[in-house]
Short mmCIF file of C-alpha atoms in Angstrom, two decimals:
data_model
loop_
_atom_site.label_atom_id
_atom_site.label_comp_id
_atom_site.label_asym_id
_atom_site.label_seq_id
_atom_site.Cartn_x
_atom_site.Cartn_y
_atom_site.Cartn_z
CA UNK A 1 0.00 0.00 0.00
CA UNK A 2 0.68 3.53 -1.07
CA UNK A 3 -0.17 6.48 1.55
CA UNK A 4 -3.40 7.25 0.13
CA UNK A 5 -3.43 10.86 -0.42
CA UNK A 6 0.06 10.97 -2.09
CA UNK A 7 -1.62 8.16 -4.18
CA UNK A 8 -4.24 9.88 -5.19
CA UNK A 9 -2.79 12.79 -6.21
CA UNK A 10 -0.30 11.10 -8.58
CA UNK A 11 -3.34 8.96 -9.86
CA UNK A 12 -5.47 12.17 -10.59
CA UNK A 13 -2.42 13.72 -12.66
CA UNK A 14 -1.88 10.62 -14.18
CA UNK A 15 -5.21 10.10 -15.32
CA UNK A 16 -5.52 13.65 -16.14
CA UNK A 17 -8.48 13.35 -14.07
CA UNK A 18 -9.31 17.51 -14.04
CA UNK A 19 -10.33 17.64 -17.62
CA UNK A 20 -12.80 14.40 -17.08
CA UNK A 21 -13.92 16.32 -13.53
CA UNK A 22 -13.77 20.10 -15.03
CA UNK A 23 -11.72 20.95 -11.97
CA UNK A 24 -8.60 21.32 -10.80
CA UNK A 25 -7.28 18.81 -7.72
CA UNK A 26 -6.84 22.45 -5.67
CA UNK A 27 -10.62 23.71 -6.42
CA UNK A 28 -12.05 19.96 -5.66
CA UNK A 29 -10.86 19.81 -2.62
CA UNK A 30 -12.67 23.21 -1.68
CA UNK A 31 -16.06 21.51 -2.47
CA UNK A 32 -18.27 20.29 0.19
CA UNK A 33 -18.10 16.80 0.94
CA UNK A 34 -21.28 15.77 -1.18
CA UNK A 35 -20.25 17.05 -4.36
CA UNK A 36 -16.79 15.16 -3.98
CA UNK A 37 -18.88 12.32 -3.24
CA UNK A 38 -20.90 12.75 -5.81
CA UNK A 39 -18.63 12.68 -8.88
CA UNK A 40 -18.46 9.07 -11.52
CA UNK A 41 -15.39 7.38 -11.00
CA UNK A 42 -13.29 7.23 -14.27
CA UNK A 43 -14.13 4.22 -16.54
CA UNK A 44 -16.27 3.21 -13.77
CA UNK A 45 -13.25 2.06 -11.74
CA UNK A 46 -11.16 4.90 -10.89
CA UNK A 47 -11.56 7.91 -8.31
CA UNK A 48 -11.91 7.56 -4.24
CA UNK A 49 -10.59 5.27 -1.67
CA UNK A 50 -9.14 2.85 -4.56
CA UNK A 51 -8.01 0.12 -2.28
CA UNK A 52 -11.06 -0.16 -0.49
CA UNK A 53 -13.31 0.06 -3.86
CA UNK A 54 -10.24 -2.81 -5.43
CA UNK A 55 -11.13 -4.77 -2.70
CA UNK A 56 -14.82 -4.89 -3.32
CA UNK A 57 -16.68 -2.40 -1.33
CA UNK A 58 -19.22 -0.52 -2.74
CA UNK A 59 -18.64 3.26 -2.36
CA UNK A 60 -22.06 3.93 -0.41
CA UNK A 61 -19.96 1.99 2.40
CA UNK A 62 -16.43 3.98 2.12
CA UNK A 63 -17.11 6.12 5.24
CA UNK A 64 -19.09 2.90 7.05
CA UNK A 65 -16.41 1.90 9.85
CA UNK A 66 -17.91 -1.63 10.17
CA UNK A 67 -17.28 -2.09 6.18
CA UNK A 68 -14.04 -0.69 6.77
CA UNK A 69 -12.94 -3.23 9.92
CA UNK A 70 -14.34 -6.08 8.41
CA UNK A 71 -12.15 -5.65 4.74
CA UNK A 72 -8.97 -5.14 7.44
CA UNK A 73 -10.27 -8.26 9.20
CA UNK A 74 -10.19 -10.12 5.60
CA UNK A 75 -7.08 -9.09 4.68
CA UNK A 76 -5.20 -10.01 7.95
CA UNK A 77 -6.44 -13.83 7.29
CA UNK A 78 -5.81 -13.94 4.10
CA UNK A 79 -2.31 -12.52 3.53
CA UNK A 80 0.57 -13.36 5.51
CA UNK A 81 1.94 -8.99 4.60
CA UNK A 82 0.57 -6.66 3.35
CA UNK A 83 3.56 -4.35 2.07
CA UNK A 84 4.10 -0.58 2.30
CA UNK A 85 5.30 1.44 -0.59
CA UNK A 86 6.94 3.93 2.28
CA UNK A 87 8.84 0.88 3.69
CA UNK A 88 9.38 -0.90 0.50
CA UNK A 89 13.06 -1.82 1.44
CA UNK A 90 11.97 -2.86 4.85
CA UNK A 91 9.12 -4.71 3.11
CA UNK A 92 11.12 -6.67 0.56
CA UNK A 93 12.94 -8.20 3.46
CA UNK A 94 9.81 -9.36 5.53
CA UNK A 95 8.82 -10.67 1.76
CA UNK A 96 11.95 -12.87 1.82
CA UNK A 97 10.82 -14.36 5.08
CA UNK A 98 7.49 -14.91 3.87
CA UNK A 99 8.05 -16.65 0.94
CA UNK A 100 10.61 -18.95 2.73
CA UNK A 101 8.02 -19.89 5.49
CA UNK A 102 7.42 -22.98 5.33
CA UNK A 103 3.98 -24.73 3.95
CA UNK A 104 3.10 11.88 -15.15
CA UNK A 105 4.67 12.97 -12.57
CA UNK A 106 4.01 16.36 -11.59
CA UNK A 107 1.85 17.02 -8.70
CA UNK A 108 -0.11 20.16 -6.63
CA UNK A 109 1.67 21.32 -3.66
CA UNK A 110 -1.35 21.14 -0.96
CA UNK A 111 -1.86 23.07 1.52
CA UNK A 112 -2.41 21.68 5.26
CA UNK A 113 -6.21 22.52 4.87
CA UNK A 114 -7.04 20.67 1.38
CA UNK A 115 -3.94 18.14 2.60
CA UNK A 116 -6.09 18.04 5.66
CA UNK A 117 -9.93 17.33 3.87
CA UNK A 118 -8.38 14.75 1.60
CA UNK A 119 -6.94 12.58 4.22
CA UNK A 120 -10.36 13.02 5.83
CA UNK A 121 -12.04 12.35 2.07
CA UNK A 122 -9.79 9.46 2.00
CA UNK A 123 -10.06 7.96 5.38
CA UNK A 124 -11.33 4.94 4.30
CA UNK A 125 -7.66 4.02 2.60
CA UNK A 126 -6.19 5.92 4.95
CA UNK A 127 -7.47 3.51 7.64
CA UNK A 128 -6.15 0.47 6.26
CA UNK A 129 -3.29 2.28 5.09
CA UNK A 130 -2.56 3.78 8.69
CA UNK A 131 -3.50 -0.40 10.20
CA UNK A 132 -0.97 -2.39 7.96
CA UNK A 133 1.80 0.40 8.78
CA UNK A 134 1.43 -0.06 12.06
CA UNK A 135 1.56 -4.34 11.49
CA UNK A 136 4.68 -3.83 9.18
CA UNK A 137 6.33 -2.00 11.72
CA UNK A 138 5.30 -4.64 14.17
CA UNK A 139 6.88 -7.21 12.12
CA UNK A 140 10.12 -5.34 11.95
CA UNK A 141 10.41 -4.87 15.67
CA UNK A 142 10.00 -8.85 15.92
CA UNK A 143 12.42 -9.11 12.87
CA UNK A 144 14.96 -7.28 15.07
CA UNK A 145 15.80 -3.68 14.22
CA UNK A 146 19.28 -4.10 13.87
CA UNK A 147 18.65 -7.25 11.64
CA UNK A 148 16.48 -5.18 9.47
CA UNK A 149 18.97 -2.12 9.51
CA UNK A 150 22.06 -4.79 8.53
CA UNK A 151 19.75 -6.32 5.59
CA UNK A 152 18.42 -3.23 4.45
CA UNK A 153 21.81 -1.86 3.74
CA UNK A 154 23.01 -5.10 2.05
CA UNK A 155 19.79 -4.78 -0.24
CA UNK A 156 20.84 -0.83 -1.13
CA UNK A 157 24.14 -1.96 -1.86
CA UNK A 158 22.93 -4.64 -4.11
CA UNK A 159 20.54 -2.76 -5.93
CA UNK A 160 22.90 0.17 -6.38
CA UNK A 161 25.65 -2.86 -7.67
CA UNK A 162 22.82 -3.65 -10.14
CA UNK A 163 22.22 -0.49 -11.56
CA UNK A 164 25.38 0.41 -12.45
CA UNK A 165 26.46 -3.07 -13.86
CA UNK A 166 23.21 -2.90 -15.75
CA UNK A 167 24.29 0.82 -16.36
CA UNK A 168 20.40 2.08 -15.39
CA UNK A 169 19.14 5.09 -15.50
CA UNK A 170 16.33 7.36 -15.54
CA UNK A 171 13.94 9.20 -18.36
CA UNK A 172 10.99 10.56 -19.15
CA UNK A 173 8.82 8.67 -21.24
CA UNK A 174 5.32 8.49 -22.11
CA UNK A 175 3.00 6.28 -20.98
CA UNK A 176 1.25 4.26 -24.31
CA UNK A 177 -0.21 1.38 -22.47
CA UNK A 178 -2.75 3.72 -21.60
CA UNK A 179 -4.12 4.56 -25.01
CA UNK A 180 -6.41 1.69 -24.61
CA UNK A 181 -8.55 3.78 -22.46
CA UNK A 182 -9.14 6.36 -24.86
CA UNK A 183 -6.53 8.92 -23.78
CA UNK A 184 -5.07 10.90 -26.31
CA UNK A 185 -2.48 12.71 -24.15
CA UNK A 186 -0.17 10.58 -22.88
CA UNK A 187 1.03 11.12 -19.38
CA UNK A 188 4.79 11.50 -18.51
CA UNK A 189 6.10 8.59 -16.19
CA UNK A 190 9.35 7.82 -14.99
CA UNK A 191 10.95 5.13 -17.48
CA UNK A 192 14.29 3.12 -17.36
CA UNK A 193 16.97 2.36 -20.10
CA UNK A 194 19.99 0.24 -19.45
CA UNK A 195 23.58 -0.63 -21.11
CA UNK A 196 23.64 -4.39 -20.25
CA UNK A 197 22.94 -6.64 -22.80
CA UNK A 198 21.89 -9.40 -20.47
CA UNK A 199 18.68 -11.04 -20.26
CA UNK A 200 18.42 -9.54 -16.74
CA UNK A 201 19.92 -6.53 -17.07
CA UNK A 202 17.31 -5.86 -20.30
CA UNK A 203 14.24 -7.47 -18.13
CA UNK A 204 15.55 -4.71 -15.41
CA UNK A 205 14.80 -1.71 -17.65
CA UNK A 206 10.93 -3.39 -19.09
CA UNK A 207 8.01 -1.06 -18.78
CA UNK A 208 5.99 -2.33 -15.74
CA UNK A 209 3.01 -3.19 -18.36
CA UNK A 210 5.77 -5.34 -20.62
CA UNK A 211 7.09 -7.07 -17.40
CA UNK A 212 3.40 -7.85 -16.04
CA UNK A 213 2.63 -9.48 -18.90
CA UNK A 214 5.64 -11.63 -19.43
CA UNK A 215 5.14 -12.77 -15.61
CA UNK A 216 1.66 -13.56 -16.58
CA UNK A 217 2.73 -15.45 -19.07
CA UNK A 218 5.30 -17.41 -17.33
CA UNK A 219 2.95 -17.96 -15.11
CA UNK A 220 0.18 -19.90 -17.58
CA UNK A 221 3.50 -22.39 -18.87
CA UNK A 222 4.02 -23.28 -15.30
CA UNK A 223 0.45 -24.10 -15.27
CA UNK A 224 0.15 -25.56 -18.77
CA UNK A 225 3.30 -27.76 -18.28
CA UNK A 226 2.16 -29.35 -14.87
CA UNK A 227 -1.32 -30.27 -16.52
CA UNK A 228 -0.13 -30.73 -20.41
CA UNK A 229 3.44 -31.22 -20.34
CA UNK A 230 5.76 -29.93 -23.23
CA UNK A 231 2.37 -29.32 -24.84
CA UNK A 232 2.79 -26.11 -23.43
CA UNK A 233 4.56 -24.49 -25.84
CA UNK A 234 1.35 -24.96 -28.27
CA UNK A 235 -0.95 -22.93 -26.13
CA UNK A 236 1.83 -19.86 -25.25
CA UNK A 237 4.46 -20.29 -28.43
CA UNK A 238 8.07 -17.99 -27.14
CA UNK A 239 7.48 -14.27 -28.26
#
């Protein structure tokens, strides 16, 4: 998870969302709270509290505390972490444990009153947001601080080893995988281009959409194979 509000913000630049809301993220936020309720989400799927509306509750029950309880209740049985985007290196290590266990970029500068009424807008995401910090950080402590501190620095090294052997770095770029939704102007993201010729070093530097779909698709021959064999390669031929 992503602190909500930061989310949102990049989400309604990204999405360009004042020209599909006529307003501007600094005027919205001066509206009364029933007319930010009131506007469509984009495409149907896209607009307030987006975790708790990706996990299946209906927006009539965003500002319903019971609703909101019983999706943290849900989640806390179903997933062993649930990691946060502000603690991602911290994250990635409690990750490692877990799987070993056996069995556009530009945003408004808010100001502490509109930063204020859309944390309060938000408080839906910001509650499960605000829960599964608080369980991360519990998970640290028991991880050992010093532990964490010692791991987190050998995964900064690493992944500053693997950016300059893969000679990575940073660009603006447009984002075309969202064309498919009818935008015409492209927003700006933050891409990656390499020097390595490696298969790693060049799966490093993918587009998030490219890299999704190849680990979907790696995904289906490990399930193909197990149930079909080298009949696989029928179904999902190599690109």
């Amino acid at each position: 998870m992503r602190d909500p509000s930061t989310s949102f913000q990049s989400m309604f630049s990204y999405y360009n969302l004042e020209d599909e809301l006529r307003a501007p993220l600094l005027r919205l936020l001066d509206y009364p709270h029933a007319k930010m309720n009131a506007f469509p989400r984009y495409l149907g799927r896209i607009g307030r509290n987006q975790v708790l509306f990706d996990l299946g509750v209906e927006p009539e029950d965003f500002d319903s505390a019971g609703v909101v309880e019983e999706v943290l209740r849900k989640v806390e049985q179903n997933f062993h972490l649930v990691m946060i985007a502000e603690y991602m290196d911290e994250s990635l290590i409690l990750l490692k444990r877990v799987r070993f266990r056996p069995g556009n970029a530009t945003q408004e500068a808010l100001d502490p009153r509109r930063s204020a009424k859309l944390r309060g807008w938000l408080r839906g995401d910001h509650r499960l947001h605000q829960h599964f910090t608080a369980r991360l950080l519990e998970l640290v402590a028991h991880f050992g601080r010093a532990r964490m501190d010692k791991e987190v620095a050998e995964l900064r090294a690493l992944r500053e080893d693997t950016r300059r052997r893969c000679g990575v770095s940073e660009y603006a770029r447009r984002d075309d995988s969202i064309r498919s939704d009818g935008r015409k102007d492209l927003p700006l993201v933050v891409g990656y281009r390499g020097t390595g010729s490696s298969l790693f070093c060049r799966a490093l530097v993918k587009p998030n959409g490219a890299l999704t779909r190849e680990a979907v698709r790696r995904q289906f021959l490990r399930y193909f194979q197990y149930y079909f064999g080298d009949k696989k390669y029928e179904f999902f031929p190599e690109p």
